[in-house]
């Protein structure tokens, strides 16, 4: 007699968009799920999918009529084990999907991992991911990190999204003891003084790690154009290089980035076309939205990441959730990508009227209490996209002021010079612009992010 075993998830039999969420008992992210069932009949042997479609077996669900003889059970177990060890080549899959649409990539992700995958929703334009998942018609799960410091508008969006799609977002919270210790020891806003990494590690990274331990794959809204200096190497699918999944160990978690190759303007065209709910902060100039104390609106023409952790340099504008996709600088002269290769960073501000200062030159300039000419100096890093964005205007300023009683200079303040620049030159983020007046020993920091020629010239005329 032929035997059949159908391995399936209870969630795959229904669609979250077809039933009220109250009818569903959502599995808890970060915990072991024993809700899956094994059904045995006497028709045919059917095993579907690869490793991600094989669920934990709950022997208590086997009825008297569906008892499997020991020999048949051994046969089934060996075949299931054979499926589990089958390994997908996700690098090859990423190449195949490189030119695929976000909808196609989303459909493939949900098909492969079923109930073992979830969308990471931040309350910004990640709502596009939920819309894509909804359009596939497949069941899907959504989780979010509630740091305790989000904007009220973000919380209202969470509620609106749940009602719009008929889902329940699975929230992850930071450890209360860790948050309490941080705030008691350093205060509510310590990140303005010693950087955001510690706070993000407690409020975001560790809760994310707990969430991912209950999954075999996750879906993010990372895009290459979000941060050209750190995210330009994002593949559409990859084995997560940092976090662990349900099975534990390296390679136990797969990361999907369906909109990696999509530009921000196209994402917003999609959101408007589909008329989906979005965060009302976007209408107030907020593009990239995180925690309230660390997020602000950006001006027209500014890059979206300038609204995040604005008091730090561009290279630090990541919270650690996507550490494996970040390009790191190498000895201050090159940028290493995720594959370990490097590309040379070309220097900037190359006008013949821009003076290149060494550290000794800057120290000598600071010692002068009375100068014959005023100086304007940019503290920069050539890999910084915000420095690159102001290169044309700063070179034009140098050409315009040539012979006008003002020296225009640059000082490369990354690498070995960064600590000196932070302690002695008021470096907060790249670029930092200083004016050394003729009759003052102390430099004056240019406070605005308007770095066009007219704005810089106006400031110079007021203080030089």
Coordinates of C-alpha atoms in Angstrom, one line a residue:
X1 CA 0.0 0.0 0.0
X2 CA 1.4 3.4 -1.0
X3 CA 1.7 6.0 1.8
X4 CA 1.6 9.7 1.5
X5 CA 2.9 12.4 3.8
X6 CA 2.0 16.1 3.2
X7 CA 4.1 18.5 5.1
X8 CA 2.5 21.9 5.4
X9 CA 2.1 24.9 7.6
X10 CA -1.3 25.9 9.0
X11 CA -0.7 29.5 7.8
X12 CA -0.2 28.4 4.2
X13 CA -3.8 27.3 4.0
X14 CA -5.2 30.8 4.6
X15 CA -4.5 34.3 3.4
X16 CA -4.0 37.1 5.9
X17 CA -5.9 39.4 3.5
X18 CA -8.9 37.0 3.4
X19 CA -9.8 36.6 7.1
X20 CA -9.9 39.0 10.0
X21 CA -6.6 38.8 11.9
X22 CA -8.5 37.8 15.1
X23 CA -9.2 34.5 13.5
X24 CA -5.5 33.8 13.2
X25 CA -3.1 32.6 15.9
X26 CA 0.1 34.2 14.7
X27 CA 3.3 32.3 15.6
X28 CA 5.6 34.2 17.9
X29 CA 8.8 35.5 16.4
X30 CA 11.8 34.4 18.4
X31 CA 10.1 31.3 19.9
X32 CA 9.8 27.6 18.9
X33 CA 6.5 26.9 17.1
X34 CA 4.8 23.5 17.6
X35 CA 1.6 24.4 15.7
X36 CA 2.5 22.6 12.4
X37 CA 0.9 19.3 11.7
X38 CA 1.7 16.2 9.7
X39 CA -1.1 14.5 7.7
X40 CA -0.8 11.0 6.4
X41 CA -3.1 9.3 3.9
X42 CA -2.9 6.2 1.7
X43 CA -2.8 7.7 -1.7
X44 CA 0.7 8.7 -2.8
X45 CA 4.0 9.9 -1.4
X46 CA 4.4 13.7 -1.8
X47 CA 7.2 15.8 -0.5
X48 CA 7.4 19.5 -1.6
X49 CA 9.9 22.2 -1.5
X50 CA 13.4 22.5 -0.3
X51 CA 14.8 22.9 3.2
X52 CA 12.7 26.0 4.0
X53 CA 9.4 24.2 3.4
X54 CA 10.1 21.3 5.9
X55 CA 8.5 22.0 9.2
X56 CA 9.0 20.7 12.7
X57 CA 6.9 17.5 13.2
X58 CA 4.5 17.4 16.1
X59 CA 4.0 13.7 16.8
X60 CA 1.0 14.4 19.1
X61 CA -1.1 15.3 16.1
X62 CA -0.9 11.8 14.6
X63 CA -4.2 10.0 14.9
X64 CA -4.9 6.3 15.3
X65 CA -6.0 6.1 11.7
X66 CA -2.8 7.7 10.4
X67 CA -0.3 5.7 12.4
X68 CA 2.8 5.0 10.2
X69 CA 4.5 1.5 10.6
X70 CA 8.0 1.7 12.0
X71 CA 9.6 0.7 8.7
X72 CA 7.6 3.3 6.7
X73 CA 8.4 5.9 9.4
X74 CA 12.1 5.3 9.0
X75 CA 11.8 5.7 5.2
X76 CA 9.9 8.9 5.5
X77 CA 12.4 10.3 8.1
X78 CA 15.3 9.5 5.9
X79 CA 13.7 11.3 2.9
X80 CA 12.8 14.3 5.0
X81 CA 16.4 14.5 6.3
X82 CA 17.6 14.3 2.7
X83 CA 15.5 17.3 1.9
X84 CA 16.8 19.3 4.9
X85 CA 20.4 19.0 3.9
X86 CA 19.8 20.3 0.4
X87 CA 21.5 23.7 0.1
X88 CA 20.4 26.5 -2.2
X89 CA 23.1 28.5 -4.0
X90 CA 21.8 32.0 -3.2
X91 CA 24.6 33.7 -4.9
X92 CA 23.5 32.1 -8.2
X93 CA 19.8 32.9 -7.3
X94 CA 20.7 36.5 -6.8
X95 CA 22.3 36.7 -10.3
X96 CA 19.1 35.2 -11.8
X97 CA 16.9 37.7 -10.0
X98 CA 19.1 40.7 -10.5
X99 CA 16.8 42.2 -13.1
X100 CA 13.5 40.8 -11.6
X101 CA 10.8 43.1 -10.4
X102 CA 10.3 43.5 -6.6
X103 CA 7.0 41.7 -6.9
X104 CA 8.7 38.7 -8.5
X105 CA 11.4 38.7 -5.9
X106 CA 8.9 38.9 -3.1
X107 CA 6.8 36.0 -4.6
X108 CA 9.9 33.8 -4.8
X109 CA 10.9 34.6 -1.2
X110 CA 7.4 33.8 0.2
X111 CA 7.2 30.7 -2.0
X112 CA 10.5 29.3 -0.7
X113 CA 10.1 30.0 3.0
X114 CA 6.4 30.2 3.7
X115 CA 5.8 30.7 7.4
X116 CA 9.5 30.9 8.2
X117 CA 10.0 34.3 6.7
X118 CA 8.9 37.8 7.8
X119 CA 9.0 41.3 6.5
X120 CA 10.9 43.8 8.7
X121 CA 8.7 46.9 8.8
X122 CA 10.1 50.2 10.1
X123 CA 7.2 52.5 9.6
X124 CA 8.7 54.4 6.6
X125 CA 8.5 53.4 2.9
X126 CA 8.8 49.7 4.0
X127 CA 5.1 49.7 3.6
X128 CA 5.8 49.0 -0.1
X129 CA 7.1 45.6 1.0
X130 CA 3.8 44.8 2.6
X131 CA 1.9 45.9 -0.5
X132 CA 4.1 43.6 -2.7
X133 CA 3.5 40.7 -0.3
X134 CA -0.2 41.4 -0.4
X135 CA -0.2 41.4 -4.2
X136 CA 1.3 37.9 -4.4
X137 CA -1.7 36.5 -2.7
X138 CA 0.5 34.4 -0.4
X139 CA 0.3 34.4 3.4
X140 CA 3.0 36.6 4.9
X141 CA 4.2 37.8 8.3
X142 CA 5.4 41.3 9.4
X143 CA 7.4 42.3 12.4
X144 CA 8.7 45.6 13.7
X145 CA 11.1 46.9 16.3
X146 CA 9.5 49.2 18.8
X147 CA 12.4 51.0 20.4
X148 CA 10.3 53.0 22.7
X149 CA 11.5 56.2 21.1
X150 CA 9.5 56.3 17.8
X151 CA 7.5 59.3 16.6
X152 CA 3.7 59.3 17.5
X153 CA 3.1 59.4 13.7
X154 CA 4.9 56.1 13.3
X155 CA 2.8 54.4 15.9
X156 CA -0.4 55.6 14.2
X157 CA 0.9 54.3 10.9
X158 CA 1.4 50.8 12.5
X159 CA -2.3 50.8 13.5
X160 CA -3.4 52.0 10.1
X161 CA -1.4 49.4 8.3
X162 CA -2.7 46.6 10.5
X163 CA -6.3 47.6 9.7
X164 CA -5.7 48.3 6.0
X165 CA -4.2 44.8 5.4
X166 CA -6.0 42.8 8.0
X167 CA -2.8 41.7 9.7
X168 CA -1.1 41.8 13.1
X169 CA 2.4 43.2 13.2
X170 CA 4.6 41.2 15.5
X171 CA 6.4 43.7 17.7
X172 CA 9.8 43.2 19.3
X173 CA 10.8 45.3 22.3
X174 CA 14.2 46.0 23.9
X175 CA 15.2 44.5 27.2
X176 CA 13.8 46.7 29.9
X177 CA 16.8 46.1 32.2
X178 CA 19.3 47.1 29.6
X179 CA 17.4 50.3 28.7
X180 CA 17.1 51.2 32.3
X181 CA 20.8 50.8 32.9
X182 CA 21.7 52.9 29.9
X183 CA 19.4 55.7 30.8
X184 CA 20.3 55.7 34.5
X185 CA 24.0 55.7 33.8
X186 CA 24.2 58.1 30.8
X187 CA 20.9 59.9 30.6
X188 CA 18.2 60.0 27.9
X189 CA 20.3 61.6 25.2
X190 CA 23.8 60.2 25.6
X191 CA 24.0 59.4 21.9
X192 CA 24.4 63.1 21.1
X193 CA 27.7 63.0 23.0
X194 CA 29.2 59.5 22.4
X195 CA 27.5 58.3 19.3
X196 CA 24.3 56.3 18.6
X197 CA 25.8 52.8 18.3
X198 CA 25.3 51.8 22.0
X199 CA 21.7 53.0 22.1
X200 CA 20.9 51.3 18.8
X201 CA 22.6 48.1 19.9
X202 CA 20.3 47.9 23.0
X203 CA 17.0 49.2 21.4
X204 CA 17.3 47.7 17.9
X205 CA 20.1 45.2 17.2
X206 CA 19.5 42.9 20.1
X207 CA 15.7 42.8 19.7
X208 CA 16.3 42.1 16.0
X209 CA 18.6 39.3 16.8
X210 CA 15.9 37.7 19.0
X211 CA 13.3 38.1 16.2
X212 CA 15.5 36.5 13.6
X213 CA 16.3 33.5 15.8
X214 CA 12.7 32.4 15.2
X215 CA 13.0 32.7 11.4
X216 CA 14.8 31.1 8.5
X217 CA 14.7 34.2 6.3
X218 CA 13.7 37.9 6.5
X219 CA 12.8 40.6 4.0
X220 CA 14.2 44.2 4.2
X221 CA 13.6 47.5 2.4
X222 CA 17.3 48.2 1.8
X223 CA 18.1 50.1 -1.4
X224 CA 21.4 50.8 -3.0
X225 CA 20.6 54.5 -3.4
X226 CA 19.7 55.0 0.2
X227 CA 23.4 55.4 1.2
X228 CA 25.8 55.3 -1.7
X229 CA 28.8 55.2 0.7
X230 CA 27.6 52.1 2.6
X231 CA 24.8 50.2 0.8
X232 CA 25.9 50.2 -2.9
X233 CA 26.7 46.4 -2.9
X234 CA 23.3 45.1 -1.7
X235 CA 22.2 41.9 -3.6
X236 CA 18.5 41.0 -4.0
X237 CA 19.0 37.8 -1.9
X238 CA 21.9 36.6 0.2
X239 CA 22.9 34.3 3.0
X240 CA 22.8 36.8 6.0
X241 CA 26.5 37.5 6.9
X242 CA 25.8 38.7 10.4
X243 CA 22.6 37.2 12.1
X244 CA 21.6 33.6 12.8
X245 CA 18.3 32.0 12.0
X246 CA 16.2 29.3 13.6
X247 CA 18.7 26.5 13.1
X248 CA 21.6 28.5 14.5
X249 CA 25.1 29.0 13.2
X250 CA 26.6 30.6 10.1
X251 CA 24.4 30.3 7.0
X252 CA 21.2 29.6 8.9
X253 CA 19.4 32.8 7.8
X254 CA 18.6 34.2 4.3
X255 CA 18.1 37.9 3.7
X256 CA 15.9 39.2 0.9
X257 CA 16.1 42.8 -0.4
X258 CA 13.4 43.0 -3.1
X259 CA 13.8 46.7 -3.7
X260 CA 17.6 46.8 -3.7
X261 CA 17.8 47.9 -7.3
X262 CA 14.9 50.3 -7.1
X263 CA 15.4 54.1 -6.8
X264 CA 13.6 56.0 -4.1
X265 CA 11.5 58.0 -6.6
X266 CA 10.2 54.8 -8.1
X267 CA 9.2 53.4 -4.7
X268 CA 7.2 56.5 -4.1
X269 CA 5.5 56.3 -7.5
X270 CA 4.4 52.8 -6.6
X271 CA 3.1 53.9 -3.2
X272 CA 1.1 56.7 -4.7
X273 CA -0.3 54.5 -7.5
X274 CA -1.4 51.8 -5.1
X275 CA -2.8 54.4 -2.6
X276 CA -1.3 52.7 0.4
X277 CA -1.1 54.3 3.9
X278 CA 2.2 56.1 4.6
X279 CA 3.8 57.9 7.5
X280 CA 2.5 61.4 7.7
X281 CA 6.0 62.6 8.6
X282 CA 7.0 62.2 4.9
X283 CA 4.8 65.2 4.0
X284 CA 6.7 67.2 6.6
X285 CA 10.1 66.6 4.9
X286 CA 11.1 63.4 6.7
X287 CA 12.5 60.8 4.1
X288 CA 14.4 58.2 6.2
X289 CA 12.5 57.7 9.5
X290 CA 13.9 56.2 12.6
X291 CA 13.7 57.1 16.3
X292 CA 12.3 60.6 17.1
X293 CA 15.5 62.0 18.8
X294 CA 17.7 60.8 15.9
X295 CA 15.5 61.7 12.9
X296 CA 14.8 65.1 11.3
X297 CA 13.5 66.5 8.1
X298 CA 15.9 67.1 5.2
X299 CA 16.0 70.2 3.0
X300 CA 15.4 70.0 -0.8
X301 CA 18.4 68.5 -2.5
X302 CA 19.8 66.9 0.6
X303 CA 20.3 63.1 0.7
X304 CA 17.8 61.2 2.7
X305 CA 20.3 59.8 5.1
X306 CA 21.3 63.4 6.2
X307 CA 18.2 63.3 8.3
X308 CA 19.5 60.5 10.4
X309 CA 22.1 61.0 13.2
X310 CA 23.0 64.3 11.6
X311 CA 25.6 65.1 14.3
X312 CA 27.9 62.2 13.1
X313 CA 29.9 61.7 10.0
X314 CA 28.3 60.0 6.9
X315 CA 30.2 56.8 7.4
X316 CA 28.5 56.3 10.8
X317 CA 24.9 56.7 9.5
X318 CA 24.0 53.0 10.1
X319 CA 22.4 51.5 13.2
X320 CA 23.9 48.0 12.9
X321 CA 20.8 46.2 11.5
X322 CA 22.5 45.8 8.1
X323 CA 26.1 45.6 9.2
X324 CA 26.9 42.8 6.7
X325 CA 26.0 45.1 3.8
X326 CA 28.1 48.1 4.9
X327 CA 31.2 49.0 3.0
X328 CA 34.0 49.9 5.4
X329 CA 36.9 52.3 4.7
X330 CA 40.3 50.7 4.4
X331 CA 43.2 52.7 5.8
X332 CA 41.3 55.9 4.8
X333 CA 42.2 55.5 1.2
X334 CA 39.9 52.8 -0.2
X335 CA 36.5 51.4 0.4
X336 CA 36.1 47.6 0.9
X337 CA 32.9 46.0 -0.4
X338 CA 31.2 42.9 0.9
X339 CA 33.2 40.7 -1.5
X340 CA 36.5 41.9 0.0
X341 CA 37.6 43.8 -3.1
X342 CA 38.6 47.5 -2.9
X343 CA 38.3 50.5 -5.1
X344 CA 40.5 53.6 -4.9
X345 CA 38.9 56.8 -3.6
X346 CA 39.8 59.8 -5.7
X347 CA 40.6 63.0 -3.8
X348 CA 38.2 66.0 -4.1
X349 CA 38.3 69.8 -4.0
X350 CA 41.0 70.0 -6.7
X351 CA 40.8 73.6 -7.8
X352 CA 44.2 75.2 -8.0
X353 CA 42.9 77.9 -5.6
X354 CA 42.1 75.4 -2.8
X355 CA 45.1 75.1 -0.4
X356 CA 45.7 71.6 0.8
X357 CA 46.6 71.7 4.5
X358 CA 48.6 69.1 6.5
X359 CA 48.0 68.7 10.2
X360 CA 51.1 70.8 10.9
X361 CA 49.6 73.5 8.6
X362 CA 46.3 73.5 10.5
X363 CA 48.1 73.6 13.8
X364 CA 50.1 76.6 12.6
X365 CA 46.9 78.3 11.4
X366 CA 45.3 77.8 14.8
X367 CA 48.4 79.4 16.6
X368 CA 48.1 82.7 14.7
X369 CA 46.2 85.3 16.7
X370 CA 46.4 87.9 14.0
X371 CA 46.2 86.8 10.4
X372 CA 46.7 88.9 7.2
X373 CA 43.8 87.1 5.5
X374 CA 40.8 85.2 6.7
X375 CA 40.6 81.5 6.0
X376 CA 37.8 79.1 5.2
X377 CA 38.7 75.5 5.7
X378 CA 36.6 72.4 4.9
X379 CA 37.3 69.3 7.0
X380 CA 36.4 66.4 4.7
X381 CA 36.7 62.8 3.7
X382 CA 36.9 62.0 0.0
X383 CA 34.6 58.9 0.3
X384 CA 31.9 61.0 2.0
X385 CA 28.9 61.5 -0.4
X386 CA 28.0 64.8 1.3
X387 CA 31.5 66.1 0.8
X388 CA 31.4 65.0 -2.8
X389 CA 28.1 66.8 -3.3
X390 CA 29.6 70.2 -2.3
X391 CA 32.8 69.8 -4.3
X392 CA 31.6 71.9 -7.2
X393 CA 30.4 74.8 -5.0
X394 CA 33.5 74.8 -2.8
X395 CA 35.8 74.8 -5.9
X396 CA 33.7 77.6 -7.4
X397 CA 34.0 79.6 -4.1
X398 CA 37.8 79.2 -4.2
X399 CA 37.9 80.5 -7.7
X400 CA 35.6 83.4 -6.9
X401 CA 37.6 84.5 -3.8
X402 CA 41.0 84.2 -5.4
X403 CA 42.8 87.5 -4.6
X404 CA 39.9 88.8 -2.4
X405 CA 41.6 88.6 0.9
X406 CA 40.3 85.1 1.8
X407 CA 42.2 81.8 1.6
X408 CA 40.2 78.7 0.8
X409 CA 41.6 75.4 2.1
X410 CA 40.9 71.8 2.8
X411 CA 42.0 69.4 5.5
X412 CA 41.4 65.7 5.2
X413 CA 40.1 64.8 8.6
X414 CA 39.3 61.1 8.4
X415 CA 41.6 58.1 9.3
X416 CA 44.4 59.0 11.7
X417 CA 43.4 62.7 11.8
X418 CA 39.8 62.1 12.8
X419 CA 40.4 62.2 16.6
X420 CA 42.5 65.3 16.3
X421 CA 39.8 67.0 14.2
X422 CA 37.1 66.0 16.7
X423 CA 39.0 67.3 19.7
X424 CA 40.6 70.4 18.3
X425 CA 38.6 71.4 15.2
X426 CA 35.0 70.8 16.2
X427 CA 34.5 68.0 13.7
X428 CA 31.0 66.5 14.2
X429 CA 30.2 65.2 10.8
X430 CA 31.6 65.4 7.3
X431 CA 31.9 68.0 5.9
X432 CA 32.6 70.5 8.7
X433 CA 33.4 74.0 7.5
X434 CA 35.5 76.4 9.6
X435 CA 36.2 80.1 9.2
X436 CA 39.4 81.6 10.7
X437 CA 38.7 85.3 10.9
X438 CA 41.6 87.8 10.6
X439 CA 41.5 89.0 14.2
X440 CA 40.5 86.0 16.1
X441 CA 42.5 83.0 17.4
X442 CA 39.4 80.7 17.5
X443 CA 37.8 79.3 14.3
X444 CA 34.1 79.8 13.8
X445 CA 32.1 76.7 12.7
X446 CA 29.7 77.2 9.8
X447 CA 26.4 76.1 11.3
X448 CA 24.3 75.5 8.2
X449 CA 23.9 72.6 5.8
X450 CA 23.4 75.1 2.9
X451 CA 26.7 74.7 1.2
X452 CA 26.1 76.7 -2.0
X453 CA 28.4 79.5 -3.0
X454 CA 26.0 82.3 -2.1
X455 CA 25.4 80.9 1.4
X456 CA 29.1 80.4 2.1
X457 CA 30.0 83.8 0.8
X458 CA 27.3 85.5 2.9
X459 CA 28.6 83.8 6.0
X460 CA 32.1 84.8 5.2
X461 CA 31.2 88.5 4.8
X462 CA 29.5 88.5 8.2
X463 CA 32.4 87.0 10.2
X464 CA 35.7 87.4 8.3

